Amino acid sequence: MELGDIIDKPVAGKATAGNAPQVVQHMSDNLQDKIAQIQGLRSLQMMLEFGRSQQDMLCRTKGPEAVVAAMTTHGQDAELQCHAALVLAFLVQGNTQAQVAVLEAGAAEAIVAAMRIFTTEGAATAEELLASGSVALAALCQENPTGSARVCAAGGPVVVVEAMRLQSTDGLAIERGCQFFAALAASVPLDDGQVRTCLCSDVVEVIVAGMLRFESNAGLQAASCWALREITLAGSRAVYDVEPSSWITRIIGAMARHKSKTAVLQEGCQALGAAAEQDEELRHTCLRLGAADSLVIVLRVACKHGRKGLFNHGCQALGCLAASTDETSQAVLNAGGPDAVVQAMRLYPQDVAMQEVCLGTLARIGRGAAGLSAVSQAGGFAAVQE
């Protein structure tokens, strides 16, 4: 998943006329007028649909400062805060320079302050604001270690966890919270202990609770798997502090329930692969809970429907499960792993990338006498020669 997939489109409504400098000036001249601020924010949302040029224009004309000023002046207005958060998310998306400008304007602190007001009051009616705030914080963190550190210092992870714990009608705040933690974890350098401490057991627990409560919500399940993968890859101790079987079970369950949802299957495969690759403890937990069977099912579904990207993720994850210093796990062999991989090799003989992924997985499965025998019986050696 990518952060660009999760930012909501501008809403309909009246907007301030004019170009970017004119709108920003109008907002600055009418700071106490809530309606003028909301209309200005709507205009900025629509302008930012045109991409990089408008992002740069707004940064040059003090757009970030105008948005933050509106948030600070009208802190109790959920509608205004929601619009402002989305403007900031659009403003920094894929633009490192804009991230710097928005952070310098105090956006991280303003977003966290707005979210804290409504989480403190337990306002379920402000779920859209809390979700939008999480999206904006995620955008500030995306591929930006400095931004992640600033967001963490402002209390971003704490307030997002609080938002995810509130009563929710459809899981929107939980889904967006998962996407925030995925972006945060993905941006953490391996030696950054300060930010990594923000990825604590509370984060994993609230993700697992959301997955359990909204089992039928495919978007939430995919986002949760994404977050768990990135938290695992970041080296957080939280995936051990929280009983590993609790979150691994939820990943496997999401894949079983949403067999036709590519996003869930793809993120689930990658999450299981990350866990299995991390160390022997997590790998054995995955195998014990039936991860091998889940992945083989994904491989067969992907082959049947020609989903090559999904197959590659599933195949790589299966290879991670099979990797070991000793004999290949019997669970991988019993699940029919070699047969599923060889079937794909024969189905797509001209696809070089897929052949390479399959060969890498077969090499891992083929460790030890039992694994080598299983690969041979499945026709792996013949498939290579073909």
XYZ file of C-alpha atoms in Angstrom:
386
model
C 0.000 0.000 0.000
C 1.057 3.563 -0.592
C 0.128 6.667 1.315
C -1.200 8.270 -1.863
C -4.036 5.753 -1.843
C -5.459 6.895 1.461
C -5.958 10.655 1.175
C -9.615 11.581 0.797
C -10.831 13.721 -2.079
C -11.958 17.311 -1.434
C -15.560 17.622 -0.342
C -18.173 19.631 -2.163
C -19.135 23.059 -0.891
C -18.628 26.750 -1.342
C -15.061 27.898 -1.801
C -13.187 31.183 -1.932
C -12.602 32.486 -5.450
C -9.129 33.398 -6.679
C -5.669 31.930 -7.142
C -3.489 30.546 -4.349
C -1.950 33.865 -3.206
C -5.354 35.547 -3.200
C -6.991 32.764 -1.189
C -4.163 32.731 1.368
C -4.372 36.524 1.707
C -8.140 36.365 2.136
C -7.730 33.786 4.903
C -5.111 35.928 6.639
C -7.294 39.039 6.439
C -10.325 37.229 7.857
C -8.729 34.973 10.445
C -11.545 35.278 12.981
C -14.220 34.446 10.392
C -14.763 30.682 10.581
C -16.789 30.519 7.375
C -14.094 32.407 5.454
C -11.487 29.979 6.741
C -13.479 26.892 5.763
C -14.175 28.269 2.291
C -10.517 29.119 1.878
C -9.485 25.639 2.914
C -11.904 24.125 0.393
C -10.306 26.244 -2.324
C -6.842 25.086 -1.336
C -7.993 21.451 -1.380
C -9.231 21.806 -4.949
C -6.103 23.662 -6.090
C -3.860 20.952 -4.693
C -5.476 18.402 -6.999
C -3.297 19.947 -9.714
C -0.177 18.612 -8.044
C 3.360 19.797 -7.514
C 3.056 23.270 -8.994
C 0.289 24.221 -6.585
C 2.145 22.684 -3.655
C 5.175 24.845 -4.410
C 3.027 27.930 -4.962
C 1.281 27.539 -1.615
C 4.562 27.091 0.225
C 5.953 30.260 -1.380
C 2.864 32.268 -0.405
C 2.838 31.156 3.254
C 0.017 28.691 2.741
C 1.162 26.375 5.570
C 1.209 29.283 8.002
C -2.310 30.313 6.979
C -3.653 26.809 7.501
C -1.985 26.431 10.898
C -3.284 29.874 11.934
C -6.818 28.795 11.055
C -6.414 25.616 13.105
C -5.047 27.485 16.105
C -7.715 30.187 16.010
C -10.661 27.787 15.608
C -9.460 24.836 17.677
C -12.950 23.751 18.748
C -14.407 23.487 15.241
C -14.207 19.892 14.029
C -15.270 20.672 10.460
C -12.570 23.313 10.017
C -9.925 21.090 11.590
C -10.873 18.254 9.249
C -10.522 20.445 6.158
C -7.220 21.842 7.427
C -5.768 18.384 8.066
C -6.644 17.242 4.551
C -5.121 20.385 3.030
C -1.877 19.691 4.887
C -1.923 16.061 3.742
C -2.354 17.082 0.097
C 0.216 19.832 0.469
C 3.078 17.546 1.522
C 2.229 14.428 -0.469
C 5.334 13.353 -2.392
C 7.040 16.709 -1.834
C 10.000 16.795 0.559
C 10.373 20.563 0.418
C 6.719 21.014 1.272
C 7.121 18.641 4.218
C 9.872 20.894 5.568
C 7.796 24.059 5.115
C 4.711 22.555 6.741
C 6.684 21.204 9.699
C 8.367 24.565 10.216
C 4.939 26.201 10.285
C 4.046 24.052 13.306
C 1.602 21.739 11.544
C 2.485 18.608 13.514
C 1.773 20.330 16.793
C -1.444 21.907 15.474
C -2.794 18.599 14.186
C -2.006 16.788 17.436
C -3.609 19.582 19.472
C -6.799 19.386 17.408
C -7.005 15.617 17.708
C -6.325 15.755 21.441
C -9.290 18.086 22.023
C -11.732 15.611 20.526
C -10.171 12.421 21.893
C -10.250 13.939 25.363
C -13.931 14.695 24.991
C -14.553 11.219 23.590
C -16.362 12.723 20.643
C -17.234 9.859 18.326
C -18.916 12.426 16.086
C -15.446 13.800 15.296
C -14.222 10.513 13.822
C -13.727 12.094 10.403
C -11.468 14.720 11.965
C -9.466 12.094 13.850
C -9.098 10.050 10.678
C -8.038 13.103 8.652
C -5.555 14.082 11.334
C -3.975 10.632 11.196
C -3.686 10.911 7.406
C -1.963 14.301 7.701
C 0.493 13.039 10.323
C 1.244 10.032 8.124
C 1.989 12.318 5.185
C 4.421 14.311 7.337
C 6.230 11.089 8.284
C 6.333 9.484 4.848
C 9.962 8.767 3.914
C 10.969 11.575 6.263
C 12.851 10.594 9.451
C 12.996 14.249 10.530
C 9.256 14.573 10.137
C 8.716 11.348 12.077
C 10.840 12.628 14.939
C 8.890 15.913 14.993
C 5.538 14.107 14.967
C 6.650 11.801 17.778
C 7.929 14.729 19.839
C 4.549 16.421 19.400
C 2.782 13.356 20.788
C 1.397 12.087 17.489
C 1.578 8.336 18.204
C -0.112 8.754 21.589
C -3.048 10.771 20.265
C -3.527 8.426 17.290
C -3.725 5.436 19.638
C -6.308 7.339 21.700
C -8.304 8.049 18.548
C -8.214 4.382 17.549
C -9.561 3.387 20.968
C -12.657 5.584 20.747
C -16.065 4.195 19.863
C -16.213 3.876 16.074
C -19.142 3.280 13.738
C -17.193 1.974 10.746
C -13.557 1.723 11.828
C -12.423 4.739 9.802
C -10.231 6.215 12.551
C -8.698 2.799 13.187
C -7.926 2.248 9.511
C -6.318 5.671 9.157
C -4.440 5.146 12.406
C -2.978 1.920 11.046
C -1.854 3.762 7.936
C -0.175 6.386 10.127
C 1.770 3.774 12.070
C 2.765 2.029 8.842
C 4.187 5.287 7.464
C 5.877 6.102 10.767
C 7.486 2.672 11.119
C 8.637 2.641 7.484
C 10.454 5.948 7.975
C 12.373 4.944 11.117
C 16.142 4.430 10.633
C 17.361 1.216 12.238
C 19.473 3.175 14.742
C 16.721 5.605 15.778
C 15.763 4.350 19.200
C 13.754 7.459 20.106
C 11.177 7.055 17.356
C 11.130 3.272 17.654
C 9.983 3.583 21.276
C 6.793 5.180 19.923
C 6.009 1.852 18.247
C 5.122 0.320 21.608
C 2.878 -2.536 22.670
C -0.093 -0.161 22.927
C 0.127 0.321 19.161
C 0.082 -3.397 18.357
C -2.716 -4.023 20.855
C -4.991 -1.354 19.396
C -4.343 -2.649 15.872
C -5.232 -6.198 16.893
C -8.357 -4.995 18.700
C -9.470 -3.128 15.582
C -8.919 -6.165 13.370
C -11.007 -8.266 15.727
C -13.845 -5.765 15.963
C -14.093 -4.954 12.250
C -13.344 -8.331 10.699
C -15.544 -7.618 7.661
C -13.813 -4.309 6.825
C -11.320 -5.232 4.097
C -9.698 -1.802 3.992
C -9.035 -1.848 7.712
C -7.670 -5.391 7.552
C -5.253 -4.482 4.744
C -4.076 -1.358 6.571
C -3.594 -3.352 9.776
C -1.461 -5.957 8.012
C 0.586 -3.144 6.454
C 1.178 -1.553 9.856
C 2.147 -4.851 11.485
C 4.593 -5.556 8.669
C 6.314 -2.186 8.958
C 6.443 -2.349 12.762
C 8.055 -5.786 12.513
C 10.581 -4.615 9.925
C 11.430 -1.577 12.078
C 12.698 -3.935 14.766
C 10.155 -2.914 17.394
C 9.991 -5.071 20.510
C 6.228 -4.565 20.529
C 5.711 -7.564 18.242
C 7.218 -9.703 21.026
C 5.802 -7.834 24.021
C 2.326 -8.489 22.682
C 1.805 -12.246 22.352
C 2.895 -12.915 18.729
C 0.166 -15.488 18.178
C -2.478 -12.789 18.784
C -1.524 -10.616 15.831
C -0.327 -13.412 13.552
C -3.684 -15.156 14.045
C -5.473 -11.977 13.005
C -3.398 -11.706 9.811
C -4.139 -15.283 8.817
C -7.797 -14.789 9.704
C -8.031 -11.659 7.548
C -6.596 -13.545 4.586
C -9.068 -16.397 5.074
C -12.072 -14.083 5.355
C -11.147 -11.820 2.425
C -10.055 -14.379 -0.163
C -11.115 -12.178 -3.073
C -9.520 -8.942 -1.823
C -6.091 -8.537 -3.402
C -5.048 -5.748 -1.017
C -5.724 -7.888 2.065
C -4.007 -10.941 0.596
C -1.005 -8.967 -0.597
C -0.500 -7.112 2.674
C -1.115 -10.305 4.637
C 1.518 -12.187 2.648
C 4.071 -9.440 3.192
C 3.296 -9.255 6.915
C 3.725 -13.009 7.350
C 6.921 -12.916 5.303
C 8.335 -10.104 7.450
C 7.506 -12.009 10.628
C 9.023 -15.257 9.351
C 12.165 -13.498 8.169
C 12.646 -11.714 11.493
C 13.694 -14.720 13.568
C 13.000 -18.364 14.364
C 10.495 -17.596 17.137
C 8.139 -15.677 14.870
C 8.695 -18.099 11.997
C 7.697 -21.087 14.109
C 4.664 -19.215 15.420
C 3.547 -18.520 11.851
C 3.969 -22.158 10.899
C 2.183 -23.422 14.007
C -0.819 -21.214 13.294
C -1.214 -22.368 9.678
C 0.538 -19.631 7.706
C 1.934 -22.121 5.191
C -1.541 -23.339 4.248
C -2.762 -19.736 3.893
C 0.097 -18.794 1.605
C -0.300 -21.839 -0.619
C -3.989 -21.012 -1.041
C -2.967 -17.497 -2.089
C -0.503 -18.910 -4.632
C -3.163 -21.102 -6.208
C -5.717 -18.264 -6.315
C -3.134 -15.899 -7.816
C -2.197 -18.405 -10.528
C -5.817 -19.130 -11.355
C -6.680 -15.449 -11.825
C -3.376 -14.269 -13.291
C -2.469 -11.995 -10.369
C 1.278 -12.048 -10.823
C 2.035 -9.370 -8.253
C 0.069 -11.206 -5.606
C 1.769 -14.463 -6.519
C 5.219 -12.917 -6.143
C 4.420 -11.644 -2.650
C 2.963 -14.998 -1.626
C 5.873 -16.923 -3.079
C 8.442 -14.742 -1.328
C 6.592 -15.135 1.968
C 6.493 -18.914 1.541
C 10.251 -18.850 0.991
C 10.662 -16.940 4.254
C 8.644 -19.607 6.065
C 10.785 -22.350 4.534
C 14.087 -20.649 5.385
C 15.885 -22.320 8.241
C 19.281 -23.538 9.300
C 17.981 -27.097 9.431
C 15.409 -29.168 7.570
C 12.582 -27.454 5.693
C 9.500 -27.212 7.869
C 7.172 -30.138 7.311
C 4.250 -27.698 7.428
C 5.427 -26.069 4.181
C 5.686 -29.475 2.508
C 2.349 -30.704 3.857
C 0.648 -27.555 2.577
C 1.784 -28.397 -0.950
C 4.265 -25.540 -1.253
C 6.527 -27.175 -3.891
C 3.555 -28.132 -6.087
C 2.093 -24.613 -6.017
C 5.416 -23.016 -6.954
C 6.144 -25.469 -9.765
C 2.625 -24.989 -11.148
C 3.326 -21.269 -11.535
C 6.668 -21.913 -13.212
C 4.969 -24.051 -15.847
C 2.071 -21.644 -16.265
C 4.337 -18.616 -16.911
C 7.514 -20.013 -18.490
C 8.367 -16.739 -20.279
C 8.014 -14.501 -17.214
C 11.619 -14.046 -16.088
C 10.779 -12.183 -12.874
C 8.304 -14.847 -11.762
C 10.731 -17.633 -12.628
C 13.387 -15.981 -10.464
C 11.029 -15.662 -7.498
C 9.980 -19.302 -7.873
C 13.556 -20.541 -8.102
C 14.505 -18.600 -4.977
C 11.628 -20.137 -3.044
C 12.338 -23.652 -4.309
C 15.967 -23.238 -3.250
C 14.817 -22.460 0.274
C 12.264 -25.268 0.334
C 14.847 -27.700 -1.007
C 17.108 -27.480 2.025
C 17.484 -30.844 3.673
C 16.655 -34.296 2.364
C 12.883 -34.041 2.828
C 12.649 -30.673 1.122
C 14.845 -31.724 -1.777
C 12.766 -34.841 -2.280
C 9.523 -32.853 -2.234
C 10.830 -30.380 -4.828
C 11.902 -33.273 -7.050
C 8.557 -35.081 -6.747
C 6.707 -31.868 -7.608
C 8.696 -31.655 -10.836
C 10.853 -28.740 -9.745
C 14.020 -29.900 -11.463
C 12.138 -30.679 -14.671
C 10.482 -27.269 -14.590
C 13.873 -25.589 -14.336
C 15.101 -27.440 -17.412
C 11.972 -26.522 -19.347
